[in-house]
Short mmCIF file of C-alpha atoms and ligand atoms in Angstrom, two decimals:
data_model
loop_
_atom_site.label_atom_id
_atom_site.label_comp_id
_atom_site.label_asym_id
_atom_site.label_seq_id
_atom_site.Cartn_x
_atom_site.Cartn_y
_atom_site.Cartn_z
CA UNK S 287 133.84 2.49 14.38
CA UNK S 288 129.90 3.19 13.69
CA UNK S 289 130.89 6.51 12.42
CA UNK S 290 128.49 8.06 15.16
CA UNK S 291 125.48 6.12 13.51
CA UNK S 292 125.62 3.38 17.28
CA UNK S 293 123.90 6.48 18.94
CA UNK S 294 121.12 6.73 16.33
CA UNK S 295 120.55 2.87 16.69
CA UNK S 296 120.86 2.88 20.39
CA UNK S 297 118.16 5.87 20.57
CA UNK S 298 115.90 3.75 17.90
CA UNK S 299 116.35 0.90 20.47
CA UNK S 300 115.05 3.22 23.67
CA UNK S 301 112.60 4.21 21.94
CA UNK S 302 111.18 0.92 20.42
CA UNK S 303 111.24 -0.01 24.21
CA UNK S 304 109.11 2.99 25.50
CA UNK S 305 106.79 3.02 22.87
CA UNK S 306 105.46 -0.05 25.03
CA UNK S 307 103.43 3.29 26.68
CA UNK S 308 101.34 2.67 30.26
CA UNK S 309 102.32 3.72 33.67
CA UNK S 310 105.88 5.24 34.45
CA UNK S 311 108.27 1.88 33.66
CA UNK S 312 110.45 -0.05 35.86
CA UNK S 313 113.36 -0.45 33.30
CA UNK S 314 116.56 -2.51 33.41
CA UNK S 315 119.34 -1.69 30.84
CA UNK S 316 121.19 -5.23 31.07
CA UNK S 317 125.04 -5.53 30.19
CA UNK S 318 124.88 -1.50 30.73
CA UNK S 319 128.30 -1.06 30.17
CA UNK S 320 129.04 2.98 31.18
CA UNK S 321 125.34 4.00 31.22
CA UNK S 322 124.66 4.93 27.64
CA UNK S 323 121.08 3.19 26.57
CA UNK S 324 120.63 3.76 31.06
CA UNK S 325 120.81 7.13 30.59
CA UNK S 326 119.01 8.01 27.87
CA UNK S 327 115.71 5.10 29.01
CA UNK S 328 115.86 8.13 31.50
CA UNK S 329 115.57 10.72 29.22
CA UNK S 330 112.80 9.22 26.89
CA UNK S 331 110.77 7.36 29.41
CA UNK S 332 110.31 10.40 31.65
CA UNK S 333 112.01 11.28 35.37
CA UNK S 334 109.28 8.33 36.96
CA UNK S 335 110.52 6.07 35.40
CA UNK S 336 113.00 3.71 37.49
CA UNK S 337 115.45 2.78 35.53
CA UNK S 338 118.40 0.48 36.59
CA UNK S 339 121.71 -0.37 34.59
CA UNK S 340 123.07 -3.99 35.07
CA UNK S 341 126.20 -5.15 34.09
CA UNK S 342 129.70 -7.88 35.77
CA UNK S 343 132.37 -5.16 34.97
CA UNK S 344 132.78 -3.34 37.88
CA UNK S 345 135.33 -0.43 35.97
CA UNK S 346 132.28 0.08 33.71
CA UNK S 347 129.75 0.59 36.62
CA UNK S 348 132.01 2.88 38.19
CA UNK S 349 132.09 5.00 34.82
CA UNK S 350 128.44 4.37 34.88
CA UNK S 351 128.20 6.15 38.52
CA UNK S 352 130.83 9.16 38.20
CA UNK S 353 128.85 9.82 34.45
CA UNK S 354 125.54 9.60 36.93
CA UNK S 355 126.44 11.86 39.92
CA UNK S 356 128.02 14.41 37.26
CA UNK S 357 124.59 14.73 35.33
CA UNK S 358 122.74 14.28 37.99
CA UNK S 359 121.13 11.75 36.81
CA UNK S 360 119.00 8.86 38.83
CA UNK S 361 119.89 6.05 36.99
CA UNK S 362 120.90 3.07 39.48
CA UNK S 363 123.53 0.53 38.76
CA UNK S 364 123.93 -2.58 40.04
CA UNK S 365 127.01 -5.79 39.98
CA UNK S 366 125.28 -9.00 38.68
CA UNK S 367 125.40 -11.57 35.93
CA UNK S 368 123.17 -11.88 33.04
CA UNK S 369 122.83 -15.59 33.84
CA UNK S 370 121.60 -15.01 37.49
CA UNK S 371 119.76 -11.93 37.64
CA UNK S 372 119.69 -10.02 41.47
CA UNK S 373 115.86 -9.81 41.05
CA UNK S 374 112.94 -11.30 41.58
CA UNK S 375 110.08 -12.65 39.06
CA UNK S 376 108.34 -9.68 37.47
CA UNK S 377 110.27 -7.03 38.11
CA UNK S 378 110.71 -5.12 35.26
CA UNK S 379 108.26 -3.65 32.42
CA UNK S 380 110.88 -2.71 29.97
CA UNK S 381 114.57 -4.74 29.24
CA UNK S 382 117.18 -3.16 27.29
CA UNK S 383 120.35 -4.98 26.27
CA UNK S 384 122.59 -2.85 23.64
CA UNK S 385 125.31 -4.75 22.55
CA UNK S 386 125.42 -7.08 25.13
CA UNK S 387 123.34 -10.74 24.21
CA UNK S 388 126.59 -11.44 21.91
CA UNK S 389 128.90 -11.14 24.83
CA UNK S 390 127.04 -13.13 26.97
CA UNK S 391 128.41 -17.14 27.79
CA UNK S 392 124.86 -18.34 26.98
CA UNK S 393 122.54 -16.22 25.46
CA UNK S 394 119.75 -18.33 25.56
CA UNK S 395 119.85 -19.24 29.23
CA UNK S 396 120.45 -14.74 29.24
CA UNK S 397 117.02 -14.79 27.25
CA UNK S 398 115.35 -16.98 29.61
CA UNK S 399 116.33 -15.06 32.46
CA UNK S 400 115.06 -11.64 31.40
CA UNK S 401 111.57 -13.24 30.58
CA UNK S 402 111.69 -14.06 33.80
CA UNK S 403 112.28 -10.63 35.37
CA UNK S 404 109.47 -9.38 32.89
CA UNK S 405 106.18 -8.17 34.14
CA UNK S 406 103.51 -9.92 31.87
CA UNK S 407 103.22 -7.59 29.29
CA UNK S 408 106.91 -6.84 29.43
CA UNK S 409 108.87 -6.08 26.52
CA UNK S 410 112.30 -6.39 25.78
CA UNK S 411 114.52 -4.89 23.10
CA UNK S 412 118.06 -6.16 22.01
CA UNK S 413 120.39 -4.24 19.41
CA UNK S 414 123.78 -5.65 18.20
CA UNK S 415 125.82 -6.33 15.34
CA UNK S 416 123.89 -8.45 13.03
CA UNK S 417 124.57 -10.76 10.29
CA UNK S 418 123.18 -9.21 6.47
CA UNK S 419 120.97 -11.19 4.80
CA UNK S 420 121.96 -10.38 1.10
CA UNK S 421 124.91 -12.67 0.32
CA UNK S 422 126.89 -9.28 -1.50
CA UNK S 423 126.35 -7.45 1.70
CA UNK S 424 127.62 -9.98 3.98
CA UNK S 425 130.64 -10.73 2.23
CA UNK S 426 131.22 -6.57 2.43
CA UNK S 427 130.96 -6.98 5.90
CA UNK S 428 133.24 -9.77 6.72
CA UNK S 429 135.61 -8.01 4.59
CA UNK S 430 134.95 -4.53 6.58
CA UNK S 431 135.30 -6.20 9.75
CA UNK S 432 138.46 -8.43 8.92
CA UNK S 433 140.16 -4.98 7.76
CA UNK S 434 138.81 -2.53 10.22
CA UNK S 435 138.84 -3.81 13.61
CA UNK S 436 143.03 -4.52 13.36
CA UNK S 437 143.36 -1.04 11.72
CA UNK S 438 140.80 0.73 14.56
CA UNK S 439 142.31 -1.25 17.50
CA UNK S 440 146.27 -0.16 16.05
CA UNK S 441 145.17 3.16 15.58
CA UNK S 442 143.91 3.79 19.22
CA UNK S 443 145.35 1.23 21.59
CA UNK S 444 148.70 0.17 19.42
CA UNK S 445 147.30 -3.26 19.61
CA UNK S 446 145.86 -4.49 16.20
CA UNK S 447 144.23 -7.63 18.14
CA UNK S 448 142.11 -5.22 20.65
CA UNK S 449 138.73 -5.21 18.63
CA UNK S 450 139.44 -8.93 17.17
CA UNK S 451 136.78 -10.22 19.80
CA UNK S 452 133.76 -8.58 17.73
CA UNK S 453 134.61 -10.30 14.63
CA UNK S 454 134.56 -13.50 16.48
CA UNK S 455 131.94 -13.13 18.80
CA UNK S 456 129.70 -12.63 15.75
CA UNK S 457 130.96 -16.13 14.35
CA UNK S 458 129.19 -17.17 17.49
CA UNK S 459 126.36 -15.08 17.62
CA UNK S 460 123.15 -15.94 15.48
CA UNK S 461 122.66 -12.63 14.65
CA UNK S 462 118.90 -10.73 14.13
CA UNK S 463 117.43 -14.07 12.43
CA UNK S 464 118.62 -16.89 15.32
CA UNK S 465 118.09 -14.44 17.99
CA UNK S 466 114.13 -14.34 17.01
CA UNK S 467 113.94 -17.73 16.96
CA UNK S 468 115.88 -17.87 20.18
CA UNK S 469 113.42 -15.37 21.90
CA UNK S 470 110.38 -17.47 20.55
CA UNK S 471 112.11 -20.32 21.99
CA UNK S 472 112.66 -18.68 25.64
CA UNK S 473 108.94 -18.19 25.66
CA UNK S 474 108.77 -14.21 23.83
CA UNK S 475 105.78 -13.72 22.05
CA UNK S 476 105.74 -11.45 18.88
CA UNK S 477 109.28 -12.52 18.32
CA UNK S 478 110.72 -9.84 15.66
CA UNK S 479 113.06 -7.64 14.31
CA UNK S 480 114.31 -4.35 12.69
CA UNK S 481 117.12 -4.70 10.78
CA UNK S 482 119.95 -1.42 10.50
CA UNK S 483 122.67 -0.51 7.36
CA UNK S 484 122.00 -3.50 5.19
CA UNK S 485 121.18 -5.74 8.19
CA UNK S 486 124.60 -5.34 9.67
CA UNK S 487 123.10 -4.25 12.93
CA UNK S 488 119.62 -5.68 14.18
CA UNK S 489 117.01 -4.32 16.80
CA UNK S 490 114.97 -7.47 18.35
CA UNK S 491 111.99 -7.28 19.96
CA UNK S 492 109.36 -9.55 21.91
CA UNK S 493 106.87 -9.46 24.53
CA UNK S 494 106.39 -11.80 28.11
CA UNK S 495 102.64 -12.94 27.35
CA UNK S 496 100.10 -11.60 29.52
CA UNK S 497 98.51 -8.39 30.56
CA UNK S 498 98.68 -6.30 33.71
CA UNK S 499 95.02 -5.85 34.95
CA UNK S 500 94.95 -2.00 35.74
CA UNK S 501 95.19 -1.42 39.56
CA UNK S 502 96.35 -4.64 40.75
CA UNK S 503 99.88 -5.72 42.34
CA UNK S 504 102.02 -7.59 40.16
CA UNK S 505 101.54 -10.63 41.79
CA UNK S 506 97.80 -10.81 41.78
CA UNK S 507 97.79 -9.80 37.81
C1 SAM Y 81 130.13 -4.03 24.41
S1 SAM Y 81 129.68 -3.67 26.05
C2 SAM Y 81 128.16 -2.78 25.81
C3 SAM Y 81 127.90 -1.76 26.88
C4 SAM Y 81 126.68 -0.86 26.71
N1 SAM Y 81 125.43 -1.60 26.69
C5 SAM Y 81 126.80 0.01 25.48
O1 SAM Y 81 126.08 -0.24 24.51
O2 SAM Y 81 127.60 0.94 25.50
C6 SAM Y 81 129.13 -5.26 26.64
C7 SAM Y 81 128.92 -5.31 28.13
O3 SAM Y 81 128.33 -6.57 28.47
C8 SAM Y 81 128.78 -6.91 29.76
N2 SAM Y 81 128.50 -8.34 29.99
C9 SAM Y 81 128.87 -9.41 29.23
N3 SAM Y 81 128.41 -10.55 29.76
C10 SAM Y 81 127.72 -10.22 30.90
C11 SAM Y 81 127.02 -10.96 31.88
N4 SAM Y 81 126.92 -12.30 31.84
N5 SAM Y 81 126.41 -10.28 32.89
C12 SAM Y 81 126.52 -8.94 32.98
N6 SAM Y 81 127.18 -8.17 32.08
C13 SAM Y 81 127.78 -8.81 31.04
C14 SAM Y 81 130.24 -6.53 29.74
O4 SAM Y 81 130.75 -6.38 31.04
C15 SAM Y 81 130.20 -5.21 28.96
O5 SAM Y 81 130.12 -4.09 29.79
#
């Protein structure tokens, strides 16, 4: 549906999150889906890094693991919810979430929770669909998306209705501008974003407050 372009935006999003630089990161790729953004936090951040791939669909982890023991990869992937993360405070220097936050029940409680599993100093990056800014460009879009997802979803699955949950999920979703203020609100500093094709997709981006001091254990920084 991208036209290929979701793999440029999901490498600009790995990459946004590694730039973060310092020691080999402990990474989480939440709502991981089949591994894509897992795989390749693997393949930017270096083979120390630890990365793990979270996500509630079980048929997606267990893509996830037969695309992992194929590649030999080292990816993990773990069963758990957004909303009630399997992991303890400050676990995590780097969060992912590509096209995920949007699916989520409540994104801000989703927000909270991966600020939570951030090491101070944390950062975490969040791509989905967005909503354009320019009034020409959104109507485009709404247009695009009222005619293409029936079309796509009759085309591959027979079903017209198949891909009618994006459209509506983004009804819901606040898109690149709310999802700022939403991070600022859940405690992110440097709240910000990157917008993608006419701000139809956005790349946000904050920080958990707070530096690691340089040879100590988490819990003493
Ligand atoms: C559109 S897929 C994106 C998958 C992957 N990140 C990608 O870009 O290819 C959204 C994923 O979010 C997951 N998801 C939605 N809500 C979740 C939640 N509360 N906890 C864990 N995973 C969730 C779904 O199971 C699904 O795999």
């Amino acid at each position: 549906m991208s036209f290929g372009m979701h793999r440029r935006w999901k490498r600009r999003t790995v990459r946004l999150a590694a730039e973060r630089g310092g020691p080999p990161p402990r990474w989480l790729d939440l709502c991981c889906g089949t591994g894509d953004m897992a795989f390749l936090a693997e393949q930017i951040a270096g083979p120390a890094a630890r990365v793990v791939g979270l996500d509630f669909t079980l048929p997606m982890l267990a893509v996830g693991r037969r695309r992992q023991i194929r590649d030999a990869r080292k990816a993990a992937f773990v069963n758990g919810d957004a909303l009630s993360l399997p992991f303890r405070d400050r676990t995590f220097d780097v969060i992912t979430v590509g096209y995920g936050l949007r699916n989520i029940a409540d994104a801000a409680a989703a927000l909270r929770e991966m600020r939570r599993v951030l090491v101070p100093g944390g950062r975490c990056v969040i791509l989905d669909f967005g909503k354009p800014r320019n009034p020409i460009a959104s109507a485009l879009y709404r247009a695009f998306l009222r005619t293409m997802m029936p079309a796509v979803g009759w085309l591959f699955h027979r079903d017209p209705e198949t891909y009618l949950y994006i459209p509506e999920s983004l009804a819901r979703y606040p898109g690149q501008v709310g999802v700022r203020d939403m991070m600022r609100e859940a405690g992110f500093e440097n709240a910000r974003f990157e917008e993608k094709l006419l701000g139809t997709m956005g790349i946000n981006i904050g920080e958990k407050a707070g530096l690691r001091k340089p040879g100590l254990p988490e819990d003493m920084a």
